[in-house]
Short mmCIF file of C-alpha atoms and ligand atoms in Angstrom, two decimals:
data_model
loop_
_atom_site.label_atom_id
_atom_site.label_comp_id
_atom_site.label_asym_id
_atom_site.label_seq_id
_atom_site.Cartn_x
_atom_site.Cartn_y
_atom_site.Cartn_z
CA UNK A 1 18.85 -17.09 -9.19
CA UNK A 2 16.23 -18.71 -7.26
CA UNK A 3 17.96 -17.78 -4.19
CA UNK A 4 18.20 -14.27 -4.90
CA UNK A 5 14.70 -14.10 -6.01
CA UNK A 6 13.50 -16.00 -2.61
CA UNK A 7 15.49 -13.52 -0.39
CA UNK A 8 14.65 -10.62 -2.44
CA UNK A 9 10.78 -11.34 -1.55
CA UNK A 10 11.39 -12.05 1.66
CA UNK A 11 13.60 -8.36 2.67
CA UNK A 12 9.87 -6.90 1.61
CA UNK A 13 7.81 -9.39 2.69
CA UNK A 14 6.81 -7.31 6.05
CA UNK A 15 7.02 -3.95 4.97
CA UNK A 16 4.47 -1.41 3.46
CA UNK A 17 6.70 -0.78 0.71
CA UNK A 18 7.11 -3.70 -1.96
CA UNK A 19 9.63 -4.67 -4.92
CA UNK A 20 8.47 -3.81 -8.67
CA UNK A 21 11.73 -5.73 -10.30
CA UNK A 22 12.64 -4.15 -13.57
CA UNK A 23 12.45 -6.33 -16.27
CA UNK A 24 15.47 -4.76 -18.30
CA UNK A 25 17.70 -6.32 -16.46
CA UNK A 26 16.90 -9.70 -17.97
CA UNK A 27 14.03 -9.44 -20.49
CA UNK A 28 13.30 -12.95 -19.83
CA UNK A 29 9.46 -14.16 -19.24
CA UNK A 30 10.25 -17.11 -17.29
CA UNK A 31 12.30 -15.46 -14.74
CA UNK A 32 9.84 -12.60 -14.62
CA UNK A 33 7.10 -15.32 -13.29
CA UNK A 34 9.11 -16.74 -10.96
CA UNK A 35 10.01 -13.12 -9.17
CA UNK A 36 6.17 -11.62 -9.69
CA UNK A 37 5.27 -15.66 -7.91
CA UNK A 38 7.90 -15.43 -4.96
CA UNK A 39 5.28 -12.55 -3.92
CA UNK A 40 5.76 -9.14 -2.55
CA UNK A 41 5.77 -7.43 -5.45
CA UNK A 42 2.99 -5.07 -6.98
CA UNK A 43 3.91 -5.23 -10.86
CA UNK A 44 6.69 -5.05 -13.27
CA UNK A 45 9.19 -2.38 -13.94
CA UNK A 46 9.96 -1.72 -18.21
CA UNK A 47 12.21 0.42 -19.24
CA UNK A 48 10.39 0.08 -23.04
CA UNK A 49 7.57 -0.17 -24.91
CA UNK A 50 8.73 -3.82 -26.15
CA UNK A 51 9.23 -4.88 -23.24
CA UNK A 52 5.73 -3.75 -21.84
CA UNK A 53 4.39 -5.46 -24.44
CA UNK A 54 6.16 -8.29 -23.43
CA UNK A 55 5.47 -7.71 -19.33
CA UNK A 56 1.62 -7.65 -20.22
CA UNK A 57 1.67 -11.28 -20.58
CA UNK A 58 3.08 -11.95 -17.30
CA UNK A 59 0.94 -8.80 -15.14
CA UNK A 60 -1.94 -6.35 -15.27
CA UNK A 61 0.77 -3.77 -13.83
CA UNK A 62 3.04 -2.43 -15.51
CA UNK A 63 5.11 1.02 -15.01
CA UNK A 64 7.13 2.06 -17.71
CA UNK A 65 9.84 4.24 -15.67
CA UNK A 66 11.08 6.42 -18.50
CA UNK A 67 9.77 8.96 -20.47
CA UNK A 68 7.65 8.02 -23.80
CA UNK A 69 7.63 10.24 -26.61
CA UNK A 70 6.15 10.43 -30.10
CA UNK A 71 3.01 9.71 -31.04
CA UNK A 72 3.59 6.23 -32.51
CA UNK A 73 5.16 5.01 -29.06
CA UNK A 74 2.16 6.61 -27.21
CA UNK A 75 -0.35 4.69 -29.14
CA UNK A 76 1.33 1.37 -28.34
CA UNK A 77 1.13 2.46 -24.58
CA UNK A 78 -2.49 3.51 -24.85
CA UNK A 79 -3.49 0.35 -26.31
CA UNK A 80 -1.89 -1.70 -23.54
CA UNK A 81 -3.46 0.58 -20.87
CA UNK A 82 -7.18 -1.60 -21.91
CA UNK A 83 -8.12 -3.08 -19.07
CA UNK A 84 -4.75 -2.80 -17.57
CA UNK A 85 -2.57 -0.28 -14.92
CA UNK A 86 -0.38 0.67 -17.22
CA UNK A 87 1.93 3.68 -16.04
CA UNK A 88 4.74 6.19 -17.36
CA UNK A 89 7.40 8.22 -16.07
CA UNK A 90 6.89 11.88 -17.41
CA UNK A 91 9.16 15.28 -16.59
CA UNK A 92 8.21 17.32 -19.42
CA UNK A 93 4.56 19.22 -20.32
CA UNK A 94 4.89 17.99 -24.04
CA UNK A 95 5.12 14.34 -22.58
CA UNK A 96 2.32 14.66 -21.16
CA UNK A 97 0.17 16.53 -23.83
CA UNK A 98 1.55 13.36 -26.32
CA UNK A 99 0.30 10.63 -24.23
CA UNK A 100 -2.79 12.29 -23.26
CA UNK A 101 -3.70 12.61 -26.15
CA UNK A 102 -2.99 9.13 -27.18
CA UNK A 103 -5.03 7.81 -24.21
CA UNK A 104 -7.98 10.38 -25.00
CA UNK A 105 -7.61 8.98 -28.86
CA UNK A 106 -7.69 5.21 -27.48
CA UNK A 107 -10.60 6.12 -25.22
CA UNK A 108 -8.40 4.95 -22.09
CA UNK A 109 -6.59 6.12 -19.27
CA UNK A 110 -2.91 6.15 -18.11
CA UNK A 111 -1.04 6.39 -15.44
CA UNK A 112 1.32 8.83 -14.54
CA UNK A 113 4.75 9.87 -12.27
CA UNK A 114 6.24 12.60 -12.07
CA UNK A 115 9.87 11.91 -12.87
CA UNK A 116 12.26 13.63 -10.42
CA UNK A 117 15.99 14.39 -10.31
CA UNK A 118 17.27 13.03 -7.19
CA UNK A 119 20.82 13.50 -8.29
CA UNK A 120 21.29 11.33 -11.03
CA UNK A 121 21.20 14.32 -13.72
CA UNK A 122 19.60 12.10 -16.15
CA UNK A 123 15.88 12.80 -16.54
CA UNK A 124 13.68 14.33 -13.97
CA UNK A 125 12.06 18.35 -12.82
CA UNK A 126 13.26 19.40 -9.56
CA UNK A 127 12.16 18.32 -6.34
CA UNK A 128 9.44 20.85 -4.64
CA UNK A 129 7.57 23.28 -6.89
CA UNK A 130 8.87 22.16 -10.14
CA UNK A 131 7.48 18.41 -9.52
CA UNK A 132 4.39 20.28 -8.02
CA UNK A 133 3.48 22.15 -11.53
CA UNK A 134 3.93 19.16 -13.23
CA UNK A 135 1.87 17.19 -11.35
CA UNK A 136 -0.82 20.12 -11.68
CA UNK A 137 -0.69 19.96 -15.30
CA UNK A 138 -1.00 16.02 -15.00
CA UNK A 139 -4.12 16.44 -12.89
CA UNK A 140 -5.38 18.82 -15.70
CA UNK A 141 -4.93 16.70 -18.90
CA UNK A 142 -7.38 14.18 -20.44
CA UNK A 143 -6.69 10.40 -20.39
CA UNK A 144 -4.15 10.71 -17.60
CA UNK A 145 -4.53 9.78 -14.14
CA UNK A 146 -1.53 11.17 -11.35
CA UNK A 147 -0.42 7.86 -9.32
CA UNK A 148 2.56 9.41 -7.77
CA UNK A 149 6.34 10.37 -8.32
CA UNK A 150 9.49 8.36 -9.12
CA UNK A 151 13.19 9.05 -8.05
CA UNK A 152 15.70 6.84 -9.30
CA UNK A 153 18.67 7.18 -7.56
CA UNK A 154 21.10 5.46 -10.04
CA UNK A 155 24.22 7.53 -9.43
CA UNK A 156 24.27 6.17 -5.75
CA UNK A 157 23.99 2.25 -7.04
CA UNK A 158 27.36 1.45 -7.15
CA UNK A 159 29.29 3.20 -4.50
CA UNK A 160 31.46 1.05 -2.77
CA UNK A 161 31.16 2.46 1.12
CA UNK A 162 28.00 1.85 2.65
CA UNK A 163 27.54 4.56 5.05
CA UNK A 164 28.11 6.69 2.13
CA UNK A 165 25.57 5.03 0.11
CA UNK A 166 23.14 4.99 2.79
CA UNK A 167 23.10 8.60 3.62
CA UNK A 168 23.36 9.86 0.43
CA UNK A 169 20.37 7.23 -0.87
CA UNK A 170 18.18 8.81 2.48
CA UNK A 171 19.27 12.18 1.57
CA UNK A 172 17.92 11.45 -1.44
CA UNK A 173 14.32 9.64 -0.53
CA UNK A 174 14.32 12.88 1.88
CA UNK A 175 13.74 15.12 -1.47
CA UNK A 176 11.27 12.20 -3.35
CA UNK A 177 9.59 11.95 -0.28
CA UNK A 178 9.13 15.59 0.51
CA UNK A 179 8.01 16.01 -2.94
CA UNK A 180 4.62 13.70 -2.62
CA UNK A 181 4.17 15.29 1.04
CA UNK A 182 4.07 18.49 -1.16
CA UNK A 183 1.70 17.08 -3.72
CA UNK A 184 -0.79 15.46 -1.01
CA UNK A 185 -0.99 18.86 0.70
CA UNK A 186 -2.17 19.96 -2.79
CA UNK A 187 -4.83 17.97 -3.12
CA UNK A 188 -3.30 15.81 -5.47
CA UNK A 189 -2.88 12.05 -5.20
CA UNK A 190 0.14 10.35 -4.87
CA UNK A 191 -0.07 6.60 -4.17
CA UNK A 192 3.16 5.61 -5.29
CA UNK A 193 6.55 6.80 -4.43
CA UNK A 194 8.59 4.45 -6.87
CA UNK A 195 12.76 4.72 -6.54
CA UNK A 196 15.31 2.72 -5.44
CA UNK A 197 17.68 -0.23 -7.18
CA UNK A 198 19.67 -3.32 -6.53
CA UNK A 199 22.39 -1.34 -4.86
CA UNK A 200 20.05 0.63 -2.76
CA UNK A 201 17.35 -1.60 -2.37
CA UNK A 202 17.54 -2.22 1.64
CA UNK A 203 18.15 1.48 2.69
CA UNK A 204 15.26 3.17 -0.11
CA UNK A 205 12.97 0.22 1.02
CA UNK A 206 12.97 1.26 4.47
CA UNK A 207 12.56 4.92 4.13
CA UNK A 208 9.00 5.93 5.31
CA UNK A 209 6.90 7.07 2.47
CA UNK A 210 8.63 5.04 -0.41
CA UNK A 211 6.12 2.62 -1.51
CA UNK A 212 8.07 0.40 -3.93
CA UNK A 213 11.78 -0.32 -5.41
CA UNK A 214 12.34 -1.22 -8.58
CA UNK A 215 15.55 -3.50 -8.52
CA UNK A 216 16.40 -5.21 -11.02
CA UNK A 217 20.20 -6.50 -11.30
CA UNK A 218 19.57 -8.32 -7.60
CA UNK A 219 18.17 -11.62 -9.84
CA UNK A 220 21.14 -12.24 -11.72
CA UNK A 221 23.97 -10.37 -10.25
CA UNK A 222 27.15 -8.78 -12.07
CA UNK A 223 30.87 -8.35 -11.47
CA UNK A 224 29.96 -5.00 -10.80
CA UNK A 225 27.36 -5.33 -8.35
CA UNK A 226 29.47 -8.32 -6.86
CA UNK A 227 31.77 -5.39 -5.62
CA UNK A 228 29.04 -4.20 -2.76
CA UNK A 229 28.27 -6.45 0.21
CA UNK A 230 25.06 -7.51 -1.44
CA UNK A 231 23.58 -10.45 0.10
CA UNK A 232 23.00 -12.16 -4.05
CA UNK A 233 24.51 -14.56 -5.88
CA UNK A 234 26.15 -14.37 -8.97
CA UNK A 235 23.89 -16.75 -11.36
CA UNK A 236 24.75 -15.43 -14.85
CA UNK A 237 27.70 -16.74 -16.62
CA UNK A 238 28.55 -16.62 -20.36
CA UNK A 239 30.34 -19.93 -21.38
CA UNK A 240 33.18 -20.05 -23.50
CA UNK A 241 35.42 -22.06 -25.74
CA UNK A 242 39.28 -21.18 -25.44
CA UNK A 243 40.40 -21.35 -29.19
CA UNK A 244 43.89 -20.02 -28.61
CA UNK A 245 46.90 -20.43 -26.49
CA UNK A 246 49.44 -18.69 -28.04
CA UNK A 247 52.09 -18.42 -25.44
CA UNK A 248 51.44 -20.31 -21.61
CA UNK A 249 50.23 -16.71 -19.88
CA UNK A 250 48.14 -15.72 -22.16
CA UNK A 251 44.75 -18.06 -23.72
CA UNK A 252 41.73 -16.48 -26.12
CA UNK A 253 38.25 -17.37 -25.47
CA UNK A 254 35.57 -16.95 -28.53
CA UNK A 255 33.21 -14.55 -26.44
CA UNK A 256 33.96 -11.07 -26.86
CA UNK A 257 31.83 -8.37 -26.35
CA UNK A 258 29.29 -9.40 -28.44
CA UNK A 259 28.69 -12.08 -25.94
CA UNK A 260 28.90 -10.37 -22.93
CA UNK A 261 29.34 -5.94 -22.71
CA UNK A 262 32.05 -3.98 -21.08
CA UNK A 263 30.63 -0.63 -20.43
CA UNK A 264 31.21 -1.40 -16.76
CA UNK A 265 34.30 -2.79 -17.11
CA UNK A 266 35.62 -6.50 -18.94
CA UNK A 267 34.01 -9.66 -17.56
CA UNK A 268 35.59 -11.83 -14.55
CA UNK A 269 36.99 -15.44 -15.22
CA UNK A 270 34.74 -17.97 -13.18
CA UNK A 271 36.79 -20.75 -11.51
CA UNK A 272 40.38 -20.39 -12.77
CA UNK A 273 42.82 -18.87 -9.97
CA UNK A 274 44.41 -15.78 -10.80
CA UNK A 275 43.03 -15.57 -14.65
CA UNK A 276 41.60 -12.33 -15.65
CA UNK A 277 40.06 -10.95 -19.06
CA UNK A 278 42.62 -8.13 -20.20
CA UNK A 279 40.71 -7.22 -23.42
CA UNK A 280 37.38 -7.74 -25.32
CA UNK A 281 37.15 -7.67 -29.07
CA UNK A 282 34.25 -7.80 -31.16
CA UNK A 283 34.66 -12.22 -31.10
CA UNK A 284 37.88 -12.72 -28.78
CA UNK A 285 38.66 -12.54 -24.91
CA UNK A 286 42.12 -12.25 -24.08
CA UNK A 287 42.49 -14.02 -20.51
CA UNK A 288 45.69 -13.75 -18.58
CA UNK A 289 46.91 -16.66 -16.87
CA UNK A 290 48.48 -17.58 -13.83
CA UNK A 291 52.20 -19.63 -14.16
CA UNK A 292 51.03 -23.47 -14.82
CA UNK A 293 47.53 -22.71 -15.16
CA UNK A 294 45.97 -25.78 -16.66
CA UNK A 295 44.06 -24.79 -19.45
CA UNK A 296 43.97 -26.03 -23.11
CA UNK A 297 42.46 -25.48 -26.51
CA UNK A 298 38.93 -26.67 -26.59
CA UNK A 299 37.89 -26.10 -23.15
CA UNK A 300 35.67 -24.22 -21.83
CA UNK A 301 35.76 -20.64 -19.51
CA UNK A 302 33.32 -18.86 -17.59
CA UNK A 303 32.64 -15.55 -17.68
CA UNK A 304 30.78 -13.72 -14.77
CA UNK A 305 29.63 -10.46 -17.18
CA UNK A 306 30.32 -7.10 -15.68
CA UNK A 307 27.00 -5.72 -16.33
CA UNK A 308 24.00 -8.15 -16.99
CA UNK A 309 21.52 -5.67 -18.45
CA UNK A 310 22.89 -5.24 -21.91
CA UNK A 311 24.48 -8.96 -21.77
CA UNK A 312 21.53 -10.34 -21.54
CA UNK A 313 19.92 -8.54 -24.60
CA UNK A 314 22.66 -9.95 -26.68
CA UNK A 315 20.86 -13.41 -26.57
CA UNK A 316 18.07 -14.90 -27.66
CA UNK A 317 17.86 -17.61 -25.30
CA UNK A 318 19.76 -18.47 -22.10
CA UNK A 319 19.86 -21.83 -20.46
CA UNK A 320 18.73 -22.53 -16.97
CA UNK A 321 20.84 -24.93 -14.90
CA UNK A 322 20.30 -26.82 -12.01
CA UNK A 323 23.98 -27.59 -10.78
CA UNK A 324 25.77 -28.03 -14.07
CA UNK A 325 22.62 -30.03 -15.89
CA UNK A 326 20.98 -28.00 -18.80
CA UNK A 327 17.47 -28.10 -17.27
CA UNK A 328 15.63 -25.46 -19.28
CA UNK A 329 15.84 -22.81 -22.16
CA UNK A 330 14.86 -19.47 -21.52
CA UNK A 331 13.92 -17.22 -24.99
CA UNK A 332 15.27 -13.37 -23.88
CA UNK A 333 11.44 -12.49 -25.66
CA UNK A 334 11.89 -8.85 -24.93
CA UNK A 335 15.38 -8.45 -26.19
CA UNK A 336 16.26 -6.17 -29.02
CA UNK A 337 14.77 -2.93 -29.98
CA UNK A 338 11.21 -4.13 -32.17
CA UNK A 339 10.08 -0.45 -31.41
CA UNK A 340 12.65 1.21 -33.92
CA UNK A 341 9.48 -0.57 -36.27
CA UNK A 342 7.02 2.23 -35.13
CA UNK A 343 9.44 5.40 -35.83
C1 PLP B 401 14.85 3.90 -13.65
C2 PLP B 401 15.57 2.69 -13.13
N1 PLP B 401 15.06 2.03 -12.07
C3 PLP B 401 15.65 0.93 -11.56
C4 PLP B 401 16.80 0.41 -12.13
C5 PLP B 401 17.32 -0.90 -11.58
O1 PLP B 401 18.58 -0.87 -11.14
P1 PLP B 401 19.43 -2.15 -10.76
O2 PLP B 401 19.63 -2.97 -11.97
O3 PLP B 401 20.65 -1.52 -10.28
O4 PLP B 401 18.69 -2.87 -9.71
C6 PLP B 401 17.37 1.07 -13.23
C7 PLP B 401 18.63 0.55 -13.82
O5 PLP B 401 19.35 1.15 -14.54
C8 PLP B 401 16.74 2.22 -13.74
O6 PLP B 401 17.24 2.88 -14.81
#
């Protein structure tokens, strides 16, 4: 982990544009620290509320990069915007009008970009004029200040060929970029141009005009990730006890997927030849062996998780080794959903 967080700093190190890693991916305070002290960096990424509330302890910066709506979510951003940068992704007028007027009620500003669709059909107004009106209207309402638009090319993450990544990922930027040309020629400001991920992180953080990439998976690496020629390691693992082995190809491990997800696919088995998870149940992973694979009730089996994001906010702590000593334990603070409280 501290390898990846060590070259991650150093890939931005020289360039105008700098990393804003996104705390979802891990939740964790202490590794937070260590990635906002390896430098280059100009804040942390949240995908929540919680979890801002949780990033304010470790930086003044903060951008939330999703939409917050509802009045009660609003307020919490407001009051974390005292005294602090504090800014939100927003693609809608009635996102806007909400969190103005929580800011105006809290007698403080926030920020604001101007979500775009890229391509990833998730949230996001058009690139060009659509982005442009928004903007306008962001410009126009009370308690907001514009800081720029975001483009988060997530559908372009995980595929496998790199020239195909890499000019689709540009074509993208093209459109973000174009898009704050388009506001600056407006006469409205647009400091930050915020996009990019793990998978993308070396091509978006070289386009001219992005100012920062929010990776986030790069720290702690995944099965899925591990796919792509990404120059991390894999440093989470979820450790198991095998509690069955019913016949000699097949052995049961007590971590299903409420120990480690499989909405990108099951888990990988660390360090055993030729063993792979062929099903997750709510408590049980069912590994398939190799012929004369030497493994017996009672030990123990790694799991490198397919996807670390949601893994990790099934725990409430994880432990930090140095080889294989226990050195530290980490509480996941931000895990769980505490906003459902203000609904
Ligand atoms: C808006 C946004 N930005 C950045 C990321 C970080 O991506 P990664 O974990 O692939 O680095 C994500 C992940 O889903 C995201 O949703």
């Amino acid at each position: 982990m501290d390898r990846n967080i060590q070259r991650m700093a150093r890939f931005f190190a020289d360039s105008p544009c700098k990393l804003r890693p996104h705390f979802k991916a891990h939740k964790t305070p202490e590794i937070a620290r260590r990635q906002l002290a390896a430098g280059s960096v100009t804040g942390l990424t949240c995908a929540t509320v919680s979890e801002a509330e949780v990033g304010v302890t470790l930086t003044n910066d903060i951008l939330i990069a999703n939409e917050i709506i509802g009045p009660a979510k609003c307020d919490r951003v407001a009051a974390l915007a005292r005294g602090r940068s504090i800014t939100i992704a927003a693609d809608s007028i009635a996102g806007l009008e909400q969190m103005g007027a929580a800011a105006t009620r809290a007698g403080v500003t926030v920020g604001i970009l101007v979500d775009v669709n890229v391509g990833q059909n998730r949230c996001g107004v058009a690139p060009g004029e659509e982005a442009l009106t928004l903007a306008r209207r962001v410009a126009a309402t009370g308690g907001l200040r514009l800081r720029g638009v975001m483009g988060y090319e997530g559908h372009l993450q995980p595929v496998f060929d790199r020239g195909e990544r890499e000019a689709r990922a540009r074509q993208a930027m093209e459109a973000l970029v174009r898009t704050a040309h388009l506001l600056e020629e407006h006469g409205l400001p647009c400091d930050t141009v915020s996009a990019g991920g793990t998978g993308t992180h070396d091509i978006t953080g070289r386009v001219a005009g992005v100012t920062e990439v929010q990776a986030g998976s790069y720290v702690l690496m995944d099965a899925d990730y591990a796919r792509l020629e990404l120059p991390f390691e894999q440093a989470l693992f979820v450790l198991g006890t095998v509690v069955s082995r019913p016949v000699p190809e097949r052995c049961v491990a007590d971590c299903g997927h409420k120990a480690t997800t499989k909405d990108h696919g099951n888990p990988c088995v660390d360090g055993v030849e030729g063993a792979s998870v062929v099903s997750l149940n709510d408590e049980h992973a069912t590994i398939a062996l190799p012929p004369g694979a030497a493994i017996a009730i009672g030990d123990r089996i790694r799991l490198r998780p397919s996807h670390i994001d949601p893994t990790m906010n099934l725990h409430d702590v994880v432990y930090a080794l140095d080889g294989d000593r226990v050195i530290d334990t980490w509480p996941v603070a931000a895990r769980g959903y505490p906003e459902q409280r203000s609904l």
